[in-house]
Short mmCIF file of C-alpha atoms in Angstrom, two decimals:
data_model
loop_
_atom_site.label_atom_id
_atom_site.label_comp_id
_atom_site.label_asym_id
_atom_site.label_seq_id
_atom_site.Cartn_x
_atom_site.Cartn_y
_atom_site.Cartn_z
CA UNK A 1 143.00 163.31 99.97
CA UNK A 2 142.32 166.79 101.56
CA UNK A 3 141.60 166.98 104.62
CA UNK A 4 138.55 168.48 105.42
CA UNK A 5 139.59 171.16 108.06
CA UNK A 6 135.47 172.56 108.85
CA UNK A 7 134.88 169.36 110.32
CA UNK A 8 137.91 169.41 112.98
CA UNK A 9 136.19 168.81 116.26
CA UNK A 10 136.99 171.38 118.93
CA UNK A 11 138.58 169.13 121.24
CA UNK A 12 141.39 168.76 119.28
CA UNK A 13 141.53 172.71 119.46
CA UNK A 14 145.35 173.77 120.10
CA UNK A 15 146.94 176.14 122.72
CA UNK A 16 150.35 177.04 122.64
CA UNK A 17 150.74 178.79 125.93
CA UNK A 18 148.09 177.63 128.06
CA UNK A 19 149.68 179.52 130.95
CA UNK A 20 149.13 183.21 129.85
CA UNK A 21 146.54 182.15 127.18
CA UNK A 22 144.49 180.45 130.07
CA UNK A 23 144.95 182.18 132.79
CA UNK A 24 142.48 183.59 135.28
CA UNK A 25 140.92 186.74 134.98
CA UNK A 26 142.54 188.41 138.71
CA UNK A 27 145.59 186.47 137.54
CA UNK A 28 146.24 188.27 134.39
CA UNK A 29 145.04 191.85 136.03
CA UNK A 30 147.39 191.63 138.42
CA UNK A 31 150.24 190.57 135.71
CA UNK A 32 149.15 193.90 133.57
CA UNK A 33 149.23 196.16 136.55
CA UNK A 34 152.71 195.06 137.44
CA UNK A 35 153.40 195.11 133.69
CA UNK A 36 152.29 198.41 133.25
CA UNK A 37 153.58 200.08 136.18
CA UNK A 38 156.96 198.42 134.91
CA UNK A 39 156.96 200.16 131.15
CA UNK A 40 155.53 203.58 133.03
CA UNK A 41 158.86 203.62 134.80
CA UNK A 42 161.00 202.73 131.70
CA UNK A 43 159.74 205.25 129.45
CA UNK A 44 159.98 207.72 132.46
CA UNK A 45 163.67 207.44 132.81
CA UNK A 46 164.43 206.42 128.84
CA UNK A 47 162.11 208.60 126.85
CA UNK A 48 162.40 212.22 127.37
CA UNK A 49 158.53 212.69 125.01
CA UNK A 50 157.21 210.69 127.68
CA UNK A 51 158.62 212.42 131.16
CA UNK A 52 157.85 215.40 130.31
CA UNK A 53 154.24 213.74 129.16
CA UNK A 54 153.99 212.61 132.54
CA UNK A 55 155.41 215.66 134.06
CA UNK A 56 153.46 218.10 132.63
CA UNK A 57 150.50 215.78 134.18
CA UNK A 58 152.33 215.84 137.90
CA UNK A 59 152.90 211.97 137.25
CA UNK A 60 155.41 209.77 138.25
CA UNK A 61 155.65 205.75 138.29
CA UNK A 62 154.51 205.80 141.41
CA UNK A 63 151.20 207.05 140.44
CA UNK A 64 150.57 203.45 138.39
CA UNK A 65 149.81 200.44 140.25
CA UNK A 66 147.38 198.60 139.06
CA UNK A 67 146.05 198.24 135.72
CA UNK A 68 142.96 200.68 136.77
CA UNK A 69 145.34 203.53 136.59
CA UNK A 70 146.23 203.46 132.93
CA UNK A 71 143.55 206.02 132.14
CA UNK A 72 145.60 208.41 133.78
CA UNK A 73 148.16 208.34 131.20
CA UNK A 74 148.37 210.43 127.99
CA UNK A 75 147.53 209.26 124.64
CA UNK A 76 149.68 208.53 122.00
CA UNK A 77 149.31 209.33 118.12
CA UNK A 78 150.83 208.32 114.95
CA UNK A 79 151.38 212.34 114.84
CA UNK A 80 153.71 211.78 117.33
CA UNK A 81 155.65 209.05 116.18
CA UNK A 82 155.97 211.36 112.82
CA UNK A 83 157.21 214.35 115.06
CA UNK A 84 159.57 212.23 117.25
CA UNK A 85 161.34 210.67 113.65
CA UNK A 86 163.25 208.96 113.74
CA UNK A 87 164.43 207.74 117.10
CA UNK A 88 162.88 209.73 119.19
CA UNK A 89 160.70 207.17 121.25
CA UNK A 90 163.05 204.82 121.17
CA UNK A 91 163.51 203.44 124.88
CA UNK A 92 166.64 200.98 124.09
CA UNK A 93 169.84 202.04 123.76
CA UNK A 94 170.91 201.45 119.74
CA UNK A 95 173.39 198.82 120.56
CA UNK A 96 170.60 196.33 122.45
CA UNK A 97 168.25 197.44 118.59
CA UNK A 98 168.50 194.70 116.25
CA UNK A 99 165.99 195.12 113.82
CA UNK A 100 164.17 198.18 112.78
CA UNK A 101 160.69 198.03 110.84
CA UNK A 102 158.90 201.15 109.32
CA UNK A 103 155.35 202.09 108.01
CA UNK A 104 154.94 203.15 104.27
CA UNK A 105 155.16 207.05 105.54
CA UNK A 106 152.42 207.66 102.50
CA UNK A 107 151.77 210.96 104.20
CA UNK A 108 154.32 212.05 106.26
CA UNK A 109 157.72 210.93 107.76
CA UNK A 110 157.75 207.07 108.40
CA UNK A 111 156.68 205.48 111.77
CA UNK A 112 160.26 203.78 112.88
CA UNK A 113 160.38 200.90 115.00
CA UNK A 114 163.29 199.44 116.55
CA UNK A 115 163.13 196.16 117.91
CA UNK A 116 165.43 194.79 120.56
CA UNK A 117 166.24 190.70 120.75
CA UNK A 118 163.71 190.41 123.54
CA UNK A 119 160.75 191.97 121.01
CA UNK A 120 161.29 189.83 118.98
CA UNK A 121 161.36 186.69 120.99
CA UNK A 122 157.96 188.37 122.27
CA UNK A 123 156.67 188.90 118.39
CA UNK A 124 157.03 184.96 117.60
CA UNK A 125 155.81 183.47 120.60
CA UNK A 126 152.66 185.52 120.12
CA UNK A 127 152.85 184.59 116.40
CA UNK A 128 152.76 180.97 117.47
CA UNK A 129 150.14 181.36 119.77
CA UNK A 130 148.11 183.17 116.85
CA UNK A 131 149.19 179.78 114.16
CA UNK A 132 148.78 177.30 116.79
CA UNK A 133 144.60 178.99 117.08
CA UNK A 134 144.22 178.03 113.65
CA UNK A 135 145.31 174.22 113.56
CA UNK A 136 148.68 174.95 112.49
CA UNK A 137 151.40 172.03 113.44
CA UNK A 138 154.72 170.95 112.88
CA UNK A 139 153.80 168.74 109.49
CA UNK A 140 151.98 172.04 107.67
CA UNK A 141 154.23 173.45 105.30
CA UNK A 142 153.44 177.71 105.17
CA UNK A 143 153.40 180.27 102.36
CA UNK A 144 154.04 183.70 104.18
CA UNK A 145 153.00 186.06 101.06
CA UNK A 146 152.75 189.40 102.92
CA UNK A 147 155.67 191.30 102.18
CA UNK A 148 158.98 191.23 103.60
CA UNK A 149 161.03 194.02 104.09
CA UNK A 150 160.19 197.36 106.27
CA UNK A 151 156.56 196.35 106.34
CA UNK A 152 156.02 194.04 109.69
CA UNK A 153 154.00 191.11 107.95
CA UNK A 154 156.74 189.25 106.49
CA UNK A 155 158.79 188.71 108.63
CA UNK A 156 156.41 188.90 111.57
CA UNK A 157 154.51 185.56 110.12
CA UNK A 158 157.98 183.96 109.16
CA UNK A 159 159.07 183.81 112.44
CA UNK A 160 155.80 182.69 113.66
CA UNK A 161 156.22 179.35 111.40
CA UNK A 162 159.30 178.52 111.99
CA UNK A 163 158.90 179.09 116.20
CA UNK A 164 156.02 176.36 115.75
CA UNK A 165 158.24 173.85 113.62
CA UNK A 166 156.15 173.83 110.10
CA UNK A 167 158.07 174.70 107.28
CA UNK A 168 157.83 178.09 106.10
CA UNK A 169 157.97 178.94 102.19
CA UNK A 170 158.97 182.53 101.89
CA UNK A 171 156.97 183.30 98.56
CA UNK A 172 156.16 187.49 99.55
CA UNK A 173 154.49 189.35 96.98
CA UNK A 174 154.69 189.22 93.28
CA UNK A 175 155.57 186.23 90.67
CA UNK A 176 151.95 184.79 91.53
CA UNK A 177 151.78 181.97 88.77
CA UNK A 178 155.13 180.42 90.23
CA UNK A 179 153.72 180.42 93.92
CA UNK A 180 149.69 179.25 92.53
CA UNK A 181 152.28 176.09 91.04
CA UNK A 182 154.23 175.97 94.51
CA UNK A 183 150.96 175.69 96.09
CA UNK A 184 150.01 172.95 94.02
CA UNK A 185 153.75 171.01 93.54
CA UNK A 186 154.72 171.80 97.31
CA UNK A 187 151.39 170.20 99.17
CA UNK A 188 151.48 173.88 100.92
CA UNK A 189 148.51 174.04 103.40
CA UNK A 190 148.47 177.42 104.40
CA UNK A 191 148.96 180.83 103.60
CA UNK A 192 149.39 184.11 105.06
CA UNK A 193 148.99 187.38 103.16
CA UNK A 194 146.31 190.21 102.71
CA UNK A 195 142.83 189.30 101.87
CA UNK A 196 143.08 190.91 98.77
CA UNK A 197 146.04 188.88 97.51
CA UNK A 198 144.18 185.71 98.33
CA UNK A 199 141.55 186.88 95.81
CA UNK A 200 144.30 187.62 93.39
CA UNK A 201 146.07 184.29 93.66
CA UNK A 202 142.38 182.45 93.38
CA UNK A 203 142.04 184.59 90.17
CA UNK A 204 145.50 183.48 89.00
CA UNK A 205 145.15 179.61 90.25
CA UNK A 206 141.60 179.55 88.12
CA UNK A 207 142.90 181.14 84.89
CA UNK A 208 146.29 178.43 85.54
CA UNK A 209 143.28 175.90 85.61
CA UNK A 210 144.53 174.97 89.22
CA UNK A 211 141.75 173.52 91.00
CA UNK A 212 141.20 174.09 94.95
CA UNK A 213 141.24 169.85 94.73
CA UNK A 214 144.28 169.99 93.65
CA UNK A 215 145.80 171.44 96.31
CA UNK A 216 146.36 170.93 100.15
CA UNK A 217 145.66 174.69 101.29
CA UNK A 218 143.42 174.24 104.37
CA UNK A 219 144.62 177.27 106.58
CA UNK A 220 144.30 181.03 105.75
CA UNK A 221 146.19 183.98 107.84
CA UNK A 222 144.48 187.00 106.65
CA UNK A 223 145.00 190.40 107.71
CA UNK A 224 146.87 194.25 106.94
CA UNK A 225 143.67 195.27 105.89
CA UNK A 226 139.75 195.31 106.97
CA UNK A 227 137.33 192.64 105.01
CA UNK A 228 134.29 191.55 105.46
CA UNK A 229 132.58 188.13 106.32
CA UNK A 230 131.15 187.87 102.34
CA UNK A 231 134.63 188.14 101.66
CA UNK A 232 135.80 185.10 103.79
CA UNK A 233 133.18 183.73 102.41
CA UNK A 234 134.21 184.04 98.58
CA UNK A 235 138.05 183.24 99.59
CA UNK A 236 137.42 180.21 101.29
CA UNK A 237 134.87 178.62 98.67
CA UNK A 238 137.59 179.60 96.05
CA UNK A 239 140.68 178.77 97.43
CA UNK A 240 138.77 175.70 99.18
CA UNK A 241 140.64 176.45 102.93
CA UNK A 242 139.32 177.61 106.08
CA UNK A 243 140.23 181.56 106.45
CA UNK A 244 141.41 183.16 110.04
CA UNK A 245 141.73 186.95 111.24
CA UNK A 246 145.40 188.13 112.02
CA UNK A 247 145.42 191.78 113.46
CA UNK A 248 148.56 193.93 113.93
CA UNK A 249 150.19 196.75 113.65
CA UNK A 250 153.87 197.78 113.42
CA UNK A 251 153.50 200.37 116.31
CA UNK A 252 152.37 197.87 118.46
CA UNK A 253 154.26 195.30 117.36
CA UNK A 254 153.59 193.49 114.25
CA UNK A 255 150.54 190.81 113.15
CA UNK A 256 149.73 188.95 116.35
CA UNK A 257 148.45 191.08 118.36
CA UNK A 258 145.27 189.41 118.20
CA UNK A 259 144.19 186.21 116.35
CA UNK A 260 140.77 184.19 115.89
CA UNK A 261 140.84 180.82 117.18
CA UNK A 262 138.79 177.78 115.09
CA UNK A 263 135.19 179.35 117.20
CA UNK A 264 135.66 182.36 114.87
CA UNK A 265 133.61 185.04 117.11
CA UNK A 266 135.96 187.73 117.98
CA UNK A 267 139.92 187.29 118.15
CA UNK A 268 141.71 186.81 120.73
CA UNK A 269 144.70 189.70 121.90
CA UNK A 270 147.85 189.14 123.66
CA UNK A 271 146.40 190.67 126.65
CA UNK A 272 149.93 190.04 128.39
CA UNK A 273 151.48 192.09 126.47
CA UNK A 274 149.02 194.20 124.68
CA UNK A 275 146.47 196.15 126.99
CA UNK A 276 143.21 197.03 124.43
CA UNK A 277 141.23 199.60 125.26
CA UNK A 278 137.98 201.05 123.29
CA UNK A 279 137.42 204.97 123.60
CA UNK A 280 134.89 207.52 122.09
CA UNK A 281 137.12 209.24 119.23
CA UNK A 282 135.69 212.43 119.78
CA UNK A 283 135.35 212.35 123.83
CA UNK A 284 138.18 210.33 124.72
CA UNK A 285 136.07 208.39 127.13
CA UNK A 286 136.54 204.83 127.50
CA UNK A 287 133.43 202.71 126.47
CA UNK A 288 132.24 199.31 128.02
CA UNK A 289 132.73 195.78 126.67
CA UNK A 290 130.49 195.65 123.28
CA UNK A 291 129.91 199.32 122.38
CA UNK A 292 132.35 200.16 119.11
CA UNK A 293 134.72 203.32 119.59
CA UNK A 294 138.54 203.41 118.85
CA UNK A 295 141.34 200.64 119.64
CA UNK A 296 143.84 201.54 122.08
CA UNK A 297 146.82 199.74 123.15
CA UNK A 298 149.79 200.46 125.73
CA UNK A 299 152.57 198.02 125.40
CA UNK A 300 153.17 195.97 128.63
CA UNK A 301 156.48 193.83 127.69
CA UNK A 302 158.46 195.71 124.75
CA UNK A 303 161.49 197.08 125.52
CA UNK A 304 162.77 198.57 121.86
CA UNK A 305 159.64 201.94 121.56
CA UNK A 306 156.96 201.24 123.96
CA UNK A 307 154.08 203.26 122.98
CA UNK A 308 151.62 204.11 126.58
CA UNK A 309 148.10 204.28 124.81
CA UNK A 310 148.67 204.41 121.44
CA UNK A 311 145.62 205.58 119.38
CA UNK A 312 145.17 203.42 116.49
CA UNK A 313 142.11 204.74 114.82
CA UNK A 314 140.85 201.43 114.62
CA UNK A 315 137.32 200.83 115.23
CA UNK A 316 135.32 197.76 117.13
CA UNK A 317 134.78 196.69 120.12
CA UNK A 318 135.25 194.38 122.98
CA UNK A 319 133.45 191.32 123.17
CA UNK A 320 132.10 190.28 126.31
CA UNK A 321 132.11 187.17 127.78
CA UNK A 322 134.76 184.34 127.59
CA UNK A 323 135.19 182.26 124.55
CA UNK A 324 134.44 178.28 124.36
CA UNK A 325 137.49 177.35 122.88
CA UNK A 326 139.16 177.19 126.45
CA UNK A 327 141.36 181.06 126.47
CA UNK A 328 140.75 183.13 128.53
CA UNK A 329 141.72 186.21 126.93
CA UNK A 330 139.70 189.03 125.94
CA UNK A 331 138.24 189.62 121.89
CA UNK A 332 138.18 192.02 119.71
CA UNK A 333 135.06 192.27 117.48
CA UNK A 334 135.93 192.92 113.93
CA UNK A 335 137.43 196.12 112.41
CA UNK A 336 134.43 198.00 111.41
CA UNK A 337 136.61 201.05 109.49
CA UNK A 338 139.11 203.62 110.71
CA UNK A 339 138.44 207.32 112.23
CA UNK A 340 140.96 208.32 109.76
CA UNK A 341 139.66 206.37 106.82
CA UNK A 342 136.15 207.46 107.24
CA UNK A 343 134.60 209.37 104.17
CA UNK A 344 132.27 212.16 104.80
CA UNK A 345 130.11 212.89 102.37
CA UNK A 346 127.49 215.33 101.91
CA UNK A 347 127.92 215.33 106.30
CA UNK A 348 127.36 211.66 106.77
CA UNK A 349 130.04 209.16 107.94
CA UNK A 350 130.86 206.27 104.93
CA UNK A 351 132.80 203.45 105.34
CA UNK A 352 134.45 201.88 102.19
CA UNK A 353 133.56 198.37 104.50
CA UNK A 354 129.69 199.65 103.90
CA UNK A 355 130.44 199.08 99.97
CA UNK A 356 131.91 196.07 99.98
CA UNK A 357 129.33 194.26 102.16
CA UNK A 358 126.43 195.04 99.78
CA UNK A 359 128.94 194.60 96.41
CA UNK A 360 129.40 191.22 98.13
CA UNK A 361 125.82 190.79 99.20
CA UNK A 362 124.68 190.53 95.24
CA UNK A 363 126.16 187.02 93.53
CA UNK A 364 126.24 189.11 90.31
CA UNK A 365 129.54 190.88 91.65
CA UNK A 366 133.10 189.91 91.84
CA UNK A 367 134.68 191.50 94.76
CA UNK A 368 136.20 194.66 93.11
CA UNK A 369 135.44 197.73 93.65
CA UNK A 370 136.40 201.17 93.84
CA UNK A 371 134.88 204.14 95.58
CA UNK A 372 135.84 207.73 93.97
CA UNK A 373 134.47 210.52 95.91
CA UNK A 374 134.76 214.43 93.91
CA UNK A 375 132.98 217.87 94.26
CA UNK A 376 131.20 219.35 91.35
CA UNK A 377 129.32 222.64 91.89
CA UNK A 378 130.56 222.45 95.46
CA UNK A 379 128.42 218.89 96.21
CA UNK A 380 129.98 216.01 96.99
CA UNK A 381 129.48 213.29 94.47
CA UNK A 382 130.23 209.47 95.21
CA UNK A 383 130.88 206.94 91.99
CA UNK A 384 130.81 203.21 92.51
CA UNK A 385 132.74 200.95 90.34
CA UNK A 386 132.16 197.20 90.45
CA UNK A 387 133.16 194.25 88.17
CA UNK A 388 130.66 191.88 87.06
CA UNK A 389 132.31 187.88 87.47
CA UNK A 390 133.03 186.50 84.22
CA UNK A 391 129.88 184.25 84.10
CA UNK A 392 127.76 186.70 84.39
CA UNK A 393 129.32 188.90 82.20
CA UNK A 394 129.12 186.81 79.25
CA UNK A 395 125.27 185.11 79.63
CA UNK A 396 123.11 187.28 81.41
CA UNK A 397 124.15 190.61 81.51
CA UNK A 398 125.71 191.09 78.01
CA UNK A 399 122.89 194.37 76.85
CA UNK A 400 123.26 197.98 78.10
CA UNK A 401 119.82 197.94 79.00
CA UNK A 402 120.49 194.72 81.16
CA UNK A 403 123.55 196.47 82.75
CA UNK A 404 121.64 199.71 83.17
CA UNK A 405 119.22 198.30 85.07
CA UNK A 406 121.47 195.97 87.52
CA UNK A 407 123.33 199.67 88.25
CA UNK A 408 120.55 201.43 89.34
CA UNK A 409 119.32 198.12 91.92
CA UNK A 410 122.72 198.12 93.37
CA UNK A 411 122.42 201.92 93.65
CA UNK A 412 119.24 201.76 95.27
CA UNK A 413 120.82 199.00 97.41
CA UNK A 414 123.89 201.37 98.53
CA UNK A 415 121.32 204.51 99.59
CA UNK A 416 119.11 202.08 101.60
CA UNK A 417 123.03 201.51 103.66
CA UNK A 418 124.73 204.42 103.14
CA UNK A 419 121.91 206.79 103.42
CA UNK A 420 123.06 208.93 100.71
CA UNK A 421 122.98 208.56 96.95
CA UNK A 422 125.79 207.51 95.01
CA UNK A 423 126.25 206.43 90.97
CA UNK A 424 126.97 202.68 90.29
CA UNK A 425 128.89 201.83 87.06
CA UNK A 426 129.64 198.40 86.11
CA UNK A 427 133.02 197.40 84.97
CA UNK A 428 133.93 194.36 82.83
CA UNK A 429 135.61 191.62 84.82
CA UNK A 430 139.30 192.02 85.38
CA UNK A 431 139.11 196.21 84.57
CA UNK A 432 139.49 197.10 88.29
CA UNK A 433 143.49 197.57 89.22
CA UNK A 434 144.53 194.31 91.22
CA UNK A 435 147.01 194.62 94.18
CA UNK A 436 149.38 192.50 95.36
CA UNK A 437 149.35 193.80 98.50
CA UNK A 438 147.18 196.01 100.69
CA UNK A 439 144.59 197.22 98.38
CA UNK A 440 143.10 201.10 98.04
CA UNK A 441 139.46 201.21 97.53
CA UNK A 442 139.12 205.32 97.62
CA UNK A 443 140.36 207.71 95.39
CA UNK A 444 139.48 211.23 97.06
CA UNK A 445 139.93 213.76 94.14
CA UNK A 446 138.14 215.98 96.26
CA UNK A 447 141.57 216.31 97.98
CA UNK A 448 143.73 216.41 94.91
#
């Protein structure tokens, strides 16, 4: 029988490092600001970007005691990364490098990340910790379906499974029919992989006629990309599991840098090795607990390219308060968009997230959709493309004049959000591109 994972009573809530994960607020400032003023010193004598940061600042190591200091330090950017390719932040000698990651480099050199064997030790306890927040034991056996290779998720969540002792099942990306009949022959009972792909392999399990009773899947590791709560909502009622935040980024580290426990409000971040910070994009101020602005993190442990407040043009905020699941740690909120994703249109700020939550909001909707922003006659024009689900499609909406008039209520809909106006059309299901990994929701033609 499946086990029935909403129902799992808090107090059998799992911590895997009680220690760090638990510890007292002045316990873990002090461990940061002896953390920090630790890393300041390394990149000062190992990083030549970074001396001459702290130079041209008339800083030294010295200068950084205690955690309060860090806002003395410079930023860091992905720009800089690109301009420092490849090695040039690298703090570790090659020979103590034994695995290098990179990001997709989409628009502009790579980001290149060397990882010495301490990093990695570092990566899968805090993977474990993340697993162990969502119920995840020694007798689970784990699908890890982000993909392996340069991109971090793979083997970031691999490692993760096997530091715990659950069996890992290295499916990646691709070949979904085989791994919706793994999922099924196997027993598996969780999965990591993008929120997207979850949606895909639902889509894929239903047309297999695979039933959500007829497998064990009870855990969900979802991250790489923002989604909403209407879109845990749809994954878990489809794919009949309980679905869990994972948040990372290569720069930092890799998924793991923060994780939601089984309370679900917030996630949790390594705090003892990852220092968050939330700042006005614009000003560069930092903001208090619970106003939204732009993720920062410094690196406090990693030895292979320590980044000192890298900007990751995240935005949320922190949550304040501690969390009743027992840790300590501080929470992120949830990823609200990017500063660098952000669509301006017509001068006001859209968020592809906007779109999604009302698409979602309406039952009439599968979760598909695709946001294609163009100028004609120098105005900015936004079309939104949705896909009806199949029931709908072939009962109730099944006239242009039924169709017609479901367009112009989610348009309505969008403006009341968005507070501009933007074109709805209505796709038949399965007409939307699928991805198999992170997906792309914008096509910007104004910037083709």
């Amino acid at each position: 029988m499946k086990t029935n994972f909403y129902n799992t009573p808090k107090s059998q809530t799992m911590i895997w490092n009680p220690n760090k994960e638990c510890m007292s607020r002045d316990e873990m400032s002090e461990l940061q600001g002896r953390r920090l003023h630790k890393i300041v010193d390394y990149v000062y004598h190992h990083v030549p970007f970074y001396r001459n940061k702290l130079q041209s600042m008339d800083l030294t190591p010295d200068d950084i005691r205690t955690i309060d200091d860090i806002t003395k330090l410079p930023f860091t950017t992905k720009q800089d990364l690109r301009d420092n390719y490849p090695f040039g932040l690298q703090a570790a000698p090659q020979s103590e490098i034994i695995r290098i990651h990179a990001s997709s480099g989409t628009t502009g050199n790579p980001t290149i990340v060397g990882y010495t064997r301490k990093d990695i030790g570092i990566w899968n306890e805090c993977m474990a910790r993340s697993l162990t927040a969502y119920g995840v034991g020694r007798d689970d056996i784990f699908s890890v379906s982000y993909g392996y290779g340069l991109f971090t998720g793979g083997l970031g969540a691999h490692n993760g499974v096997e530091t715990i002792g659950a069996a890992v099942v290295p499916a990646s990306t691709g070949n979904t029919e085989k791994h919706a009949k793994l999922i099924r022959d196997l027993g598996i009972t969780g999965i990591a992989c993008t929120p997207s792909y979850a949606l895909y392999l639902a889509e894929t399990m239903e047309k297999m006629g695979i039933t959500k009773e007829q497998t064990r899947l009870r855990i969900g590791a979802f991250g790489a990309e923002p989604w909403t709560e209407q879109m845990r909502t749809e994954i878990q009622e489809r794919l009949g599991l309980k679905g869990y935040n994972l948040y990372g980024l290569s720069e930092i580290m890799g998924p793991s840098v923060s994780y939601e426990c089984v309370c679900q409000h917030g996630s949790h971040i390594n705090e003892d090795h990852f220092y968050p910070e939330i700042i006005n994009p614009q000003t560069l101020e930092r903001l208090p607990d619970g106003e939204t602005g732009e993720l920062v993190f410094t690196t406090l442990t990693k030895e292979g390219m320590p980044v000192l407040r890298y900007r990751t043009r995240d935005l949320c905020s922190i949550l304040p308060g501690q969390c009743s699941c027992g840790r300590t740690s501080v929470r992120m909120g949830r990823i609200a968009g990017r500063s660098d994703d952000m669509l301006i249109i017509r001068g006001i700020n859209v968020f592809p997230s906007q779109v999604e939550s009302v698409v979602l909001s309406s039952p009439e909707f599968a979760p598909r959709y695709m946001l294609i922003v163009d100028r004609v006659n120098n105005l900015d024009t936004l079309l939104v493309q949705v896909e009806l689900r199949q029931e709908v499609f072939t009962s109730t909406f099944d006239t242009p004049t039924a169709i017609n008039k479901l367009e112009q209520h989610l348009a309505a809909k969008l403006k009341s959000v968005l507070s501009i106006g933007a074109k709805v059309q209505i796709k038949a299901p399965n007409t939307i591109e699928r991805s198999q990994g992170k997906s792309a929701h914008v096509i910007d033609k104004r910037q083709m």
